[in-house]
Short mmCIF file of C-alpha atoms in Angstrom, two decimals:
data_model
loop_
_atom_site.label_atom_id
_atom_site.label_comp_id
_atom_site.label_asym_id
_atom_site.label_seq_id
_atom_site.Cartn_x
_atom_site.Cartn_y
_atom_site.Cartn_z
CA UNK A 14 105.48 103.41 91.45
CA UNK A 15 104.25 101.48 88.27
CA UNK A 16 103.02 102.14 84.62
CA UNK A 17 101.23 99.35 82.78
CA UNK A 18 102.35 99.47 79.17
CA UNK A 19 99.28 97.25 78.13
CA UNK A 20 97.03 94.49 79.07
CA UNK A 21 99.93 91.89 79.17
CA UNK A 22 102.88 93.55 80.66
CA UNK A 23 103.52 96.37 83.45
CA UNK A 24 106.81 97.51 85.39
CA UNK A 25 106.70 99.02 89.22
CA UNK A 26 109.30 100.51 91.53
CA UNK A 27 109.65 99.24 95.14
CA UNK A 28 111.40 101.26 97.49
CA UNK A 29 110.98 100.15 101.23
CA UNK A 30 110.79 102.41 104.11
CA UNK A 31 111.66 100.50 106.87
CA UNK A 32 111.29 101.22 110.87
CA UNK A 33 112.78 97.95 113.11
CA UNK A 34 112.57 98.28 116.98
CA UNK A 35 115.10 95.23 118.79
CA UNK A 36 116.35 94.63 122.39
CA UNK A 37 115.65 93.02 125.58
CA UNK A 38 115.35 94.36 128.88
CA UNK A 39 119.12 95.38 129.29
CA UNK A 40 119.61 96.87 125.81
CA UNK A 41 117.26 98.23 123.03
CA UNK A 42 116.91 100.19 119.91
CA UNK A 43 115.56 101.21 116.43
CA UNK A 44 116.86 101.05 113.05
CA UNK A 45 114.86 103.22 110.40
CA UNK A 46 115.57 104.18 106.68
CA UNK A 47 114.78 103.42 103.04
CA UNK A 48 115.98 99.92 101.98
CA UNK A 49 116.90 98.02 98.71
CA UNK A 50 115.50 99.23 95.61
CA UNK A 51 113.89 96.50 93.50
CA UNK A 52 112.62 97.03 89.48
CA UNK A 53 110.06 94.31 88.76
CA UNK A 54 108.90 93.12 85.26
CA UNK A 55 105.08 91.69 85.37
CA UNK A 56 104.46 89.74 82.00
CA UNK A 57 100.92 87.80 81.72
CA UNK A 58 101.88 84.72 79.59
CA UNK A 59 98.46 82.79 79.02
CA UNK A 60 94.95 84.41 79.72
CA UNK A 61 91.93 82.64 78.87
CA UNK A 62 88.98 84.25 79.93
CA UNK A 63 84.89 82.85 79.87
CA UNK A 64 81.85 82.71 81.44
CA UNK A 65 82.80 79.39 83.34
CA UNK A 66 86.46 79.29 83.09
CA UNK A 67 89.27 81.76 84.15
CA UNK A 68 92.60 81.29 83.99
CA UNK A 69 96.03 83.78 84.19
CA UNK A 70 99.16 82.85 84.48
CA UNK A 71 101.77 85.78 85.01
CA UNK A 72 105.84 85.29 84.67
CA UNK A 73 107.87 88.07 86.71
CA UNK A 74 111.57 88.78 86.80
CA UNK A 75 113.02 91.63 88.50
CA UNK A 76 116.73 92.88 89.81
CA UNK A 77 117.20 94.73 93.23
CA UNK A 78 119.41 97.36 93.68
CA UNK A 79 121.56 98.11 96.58
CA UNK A 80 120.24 101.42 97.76
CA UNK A 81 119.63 100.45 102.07
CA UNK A 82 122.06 100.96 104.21
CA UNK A 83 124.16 97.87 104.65
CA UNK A 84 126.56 99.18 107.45
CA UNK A 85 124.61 96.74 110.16
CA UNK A 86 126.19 93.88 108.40
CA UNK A 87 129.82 95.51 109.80
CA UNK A 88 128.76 95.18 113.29
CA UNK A 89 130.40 92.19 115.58
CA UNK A 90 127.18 90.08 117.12
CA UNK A 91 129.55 90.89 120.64
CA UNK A 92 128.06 94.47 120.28
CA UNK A 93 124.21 93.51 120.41
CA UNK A 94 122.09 91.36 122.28
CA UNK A 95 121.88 87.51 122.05
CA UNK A 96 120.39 86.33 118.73
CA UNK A 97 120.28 89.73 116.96
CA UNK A 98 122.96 89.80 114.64
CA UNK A 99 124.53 92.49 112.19
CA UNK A 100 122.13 90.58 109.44
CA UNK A 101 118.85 91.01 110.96
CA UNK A 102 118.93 95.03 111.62
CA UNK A 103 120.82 96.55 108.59
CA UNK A 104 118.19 98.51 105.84
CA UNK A 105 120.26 97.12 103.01
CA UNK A 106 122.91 94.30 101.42
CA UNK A 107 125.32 95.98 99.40
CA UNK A 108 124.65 93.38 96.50
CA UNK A 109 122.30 93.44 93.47
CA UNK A 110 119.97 90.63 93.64
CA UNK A 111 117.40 88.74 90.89
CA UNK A 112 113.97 87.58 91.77
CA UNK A 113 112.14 85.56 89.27
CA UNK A 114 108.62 84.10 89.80
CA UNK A 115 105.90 82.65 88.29
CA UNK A 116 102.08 82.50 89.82
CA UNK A 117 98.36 80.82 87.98
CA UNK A 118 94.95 81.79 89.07
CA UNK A 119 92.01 79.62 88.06
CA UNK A 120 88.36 79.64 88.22
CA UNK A 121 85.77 76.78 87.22
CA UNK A 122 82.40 77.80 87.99
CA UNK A 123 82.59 78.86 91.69
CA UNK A 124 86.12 76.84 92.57
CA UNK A 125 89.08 78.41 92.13
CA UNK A 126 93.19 77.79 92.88
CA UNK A 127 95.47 79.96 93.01
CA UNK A 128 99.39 78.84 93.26
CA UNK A 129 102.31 81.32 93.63
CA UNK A 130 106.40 80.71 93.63
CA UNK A 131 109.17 83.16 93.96
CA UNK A 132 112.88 82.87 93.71
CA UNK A 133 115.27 85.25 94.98
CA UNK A 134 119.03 84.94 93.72
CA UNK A 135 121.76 86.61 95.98
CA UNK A 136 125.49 88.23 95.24
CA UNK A 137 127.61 89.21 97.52
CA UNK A 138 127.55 92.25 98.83
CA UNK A 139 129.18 95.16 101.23
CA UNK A 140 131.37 93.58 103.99
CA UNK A 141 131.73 89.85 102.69
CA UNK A 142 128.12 89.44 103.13
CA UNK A 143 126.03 87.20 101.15
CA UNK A 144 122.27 86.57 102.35
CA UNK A 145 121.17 82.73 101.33
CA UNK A 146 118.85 82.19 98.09
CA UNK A 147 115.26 82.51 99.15
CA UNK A 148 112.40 80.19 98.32
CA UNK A 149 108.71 81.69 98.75
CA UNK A 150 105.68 79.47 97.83
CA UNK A 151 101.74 80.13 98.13
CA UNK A 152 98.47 78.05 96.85
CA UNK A 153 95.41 76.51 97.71
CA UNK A 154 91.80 75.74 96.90
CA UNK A 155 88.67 78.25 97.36
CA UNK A 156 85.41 79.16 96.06
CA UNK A 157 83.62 82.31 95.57
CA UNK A 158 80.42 82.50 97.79
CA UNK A 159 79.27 85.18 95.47
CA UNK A 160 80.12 85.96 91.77
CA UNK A 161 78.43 88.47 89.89
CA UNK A 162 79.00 91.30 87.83
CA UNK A 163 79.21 94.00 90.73
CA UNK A 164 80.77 92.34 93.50
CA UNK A 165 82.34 88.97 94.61
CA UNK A 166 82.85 87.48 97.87
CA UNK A 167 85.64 84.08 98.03
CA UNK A 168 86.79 81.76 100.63
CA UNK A 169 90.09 80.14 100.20
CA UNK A 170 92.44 78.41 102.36
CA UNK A 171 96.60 79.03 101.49
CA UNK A 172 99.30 77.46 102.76
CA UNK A 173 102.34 79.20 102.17
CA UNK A 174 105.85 79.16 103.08
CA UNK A 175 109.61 80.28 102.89
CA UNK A 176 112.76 78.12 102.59
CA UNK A 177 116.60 79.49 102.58
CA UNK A 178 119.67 78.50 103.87
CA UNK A 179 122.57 79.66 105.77
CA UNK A 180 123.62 83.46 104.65
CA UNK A 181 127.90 83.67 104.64
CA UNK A 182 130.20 85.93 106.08
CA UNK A 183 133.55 85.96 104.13
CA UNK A 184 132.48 82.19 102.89
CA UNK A 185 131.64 81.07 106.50
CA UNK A 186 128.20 79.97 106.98
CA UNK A 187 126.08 81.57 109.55
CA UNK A 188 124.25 79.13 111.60
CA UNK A 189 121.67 81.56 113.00
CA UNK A 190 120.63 82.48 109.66
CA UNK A 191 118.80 79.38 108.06
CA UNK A 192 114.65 79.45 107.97
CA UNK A 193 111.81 77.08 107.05
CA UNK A 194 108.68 78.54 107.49
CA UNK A 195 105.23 77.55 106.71
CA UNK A 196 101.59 79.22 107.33
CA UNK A 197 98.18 78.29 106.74
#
């Protein structure tokens, strides 16, 4: 859910339903429920708009709330299968979290860029749990193939990606945890 207030700022409402199906051969099952609740902010900071030249550049900042259920996170890695852990099944963390982010869109003639970064910022939360700080990153070059006043049609090519570290349990680091990602 959202409401735009005006032309420059807007808050929305994100709550996640979420269905997970795990297992192996041996041993299988499903986790399903709403997850954490997350209030996000949308401020555009610089527009600048003309026939030739576009470009926006939007700050966000939101909090999320711990609404999912976090019980998963209480659940010794001896009771499922190899490399599923407590971490990757439970709907929730128990903790309230801050995301802050920043993204620009520009447009010269038929070129355009577009570059995106996201930060999350974790607490603790239920059972000594603490999921790592979370990097997120997307950009890249493109051009619009056709740009007129009823329709446009762009190519662009993004890499994007996702760094974060170790979550803890109780302080310990969890080696299984950790994740560098990157797409194009």
């Amino acid at each position: 859910a959202g409401y735009t207030f005006n032309d420059r700022f807007n808050l929305q409402l994100n709550l996640p339903v979420i269905y997970r199906a795990w297992g192996s051969d041996a041993v299988h099952g499903t986790e399903a429920g709403i997850g954490d609740l997350l209030l996000i902010g949308n401020l555009t900071a610089y527009r600048k708009l003309a026939e030739n030249f576009n470009f926006n550049w939007t700050l966000l900042g939101g909090v999320k709330f711990p609404t999912g259920d976090a019980s998963k996170l209480n659940t010794p890695d001896s009771a499922l299968p190899e490399g599923i852990g407590g971490h990757d099944l439970a709907l929730g963390s128990g903790s309230f979290d801050g995301v802050v982010s920043t993204g620009v869109v520009g447009r010269w003639r038929r070129l355009l860029l577009t570059a995106n970064l996201q930060y999350a910022i974790r607490t603790e939360g239920d059972f000594q749990h603490q999921y790592a700080n979370d990097l997120i990153w997307s950009g890249g070059p493109g051009a619009y193939l056709a740009l007129n006043h009823k329709y446009t049609l762009a190519l662009q090519l993004i890499a994007s990606g996702e760094t974060k570290g170790k979550d803890t349990f109780g302080g310990v680091p969890d080696g299984d945890s950790a994740e560098t990602l990157v797409y194009l």
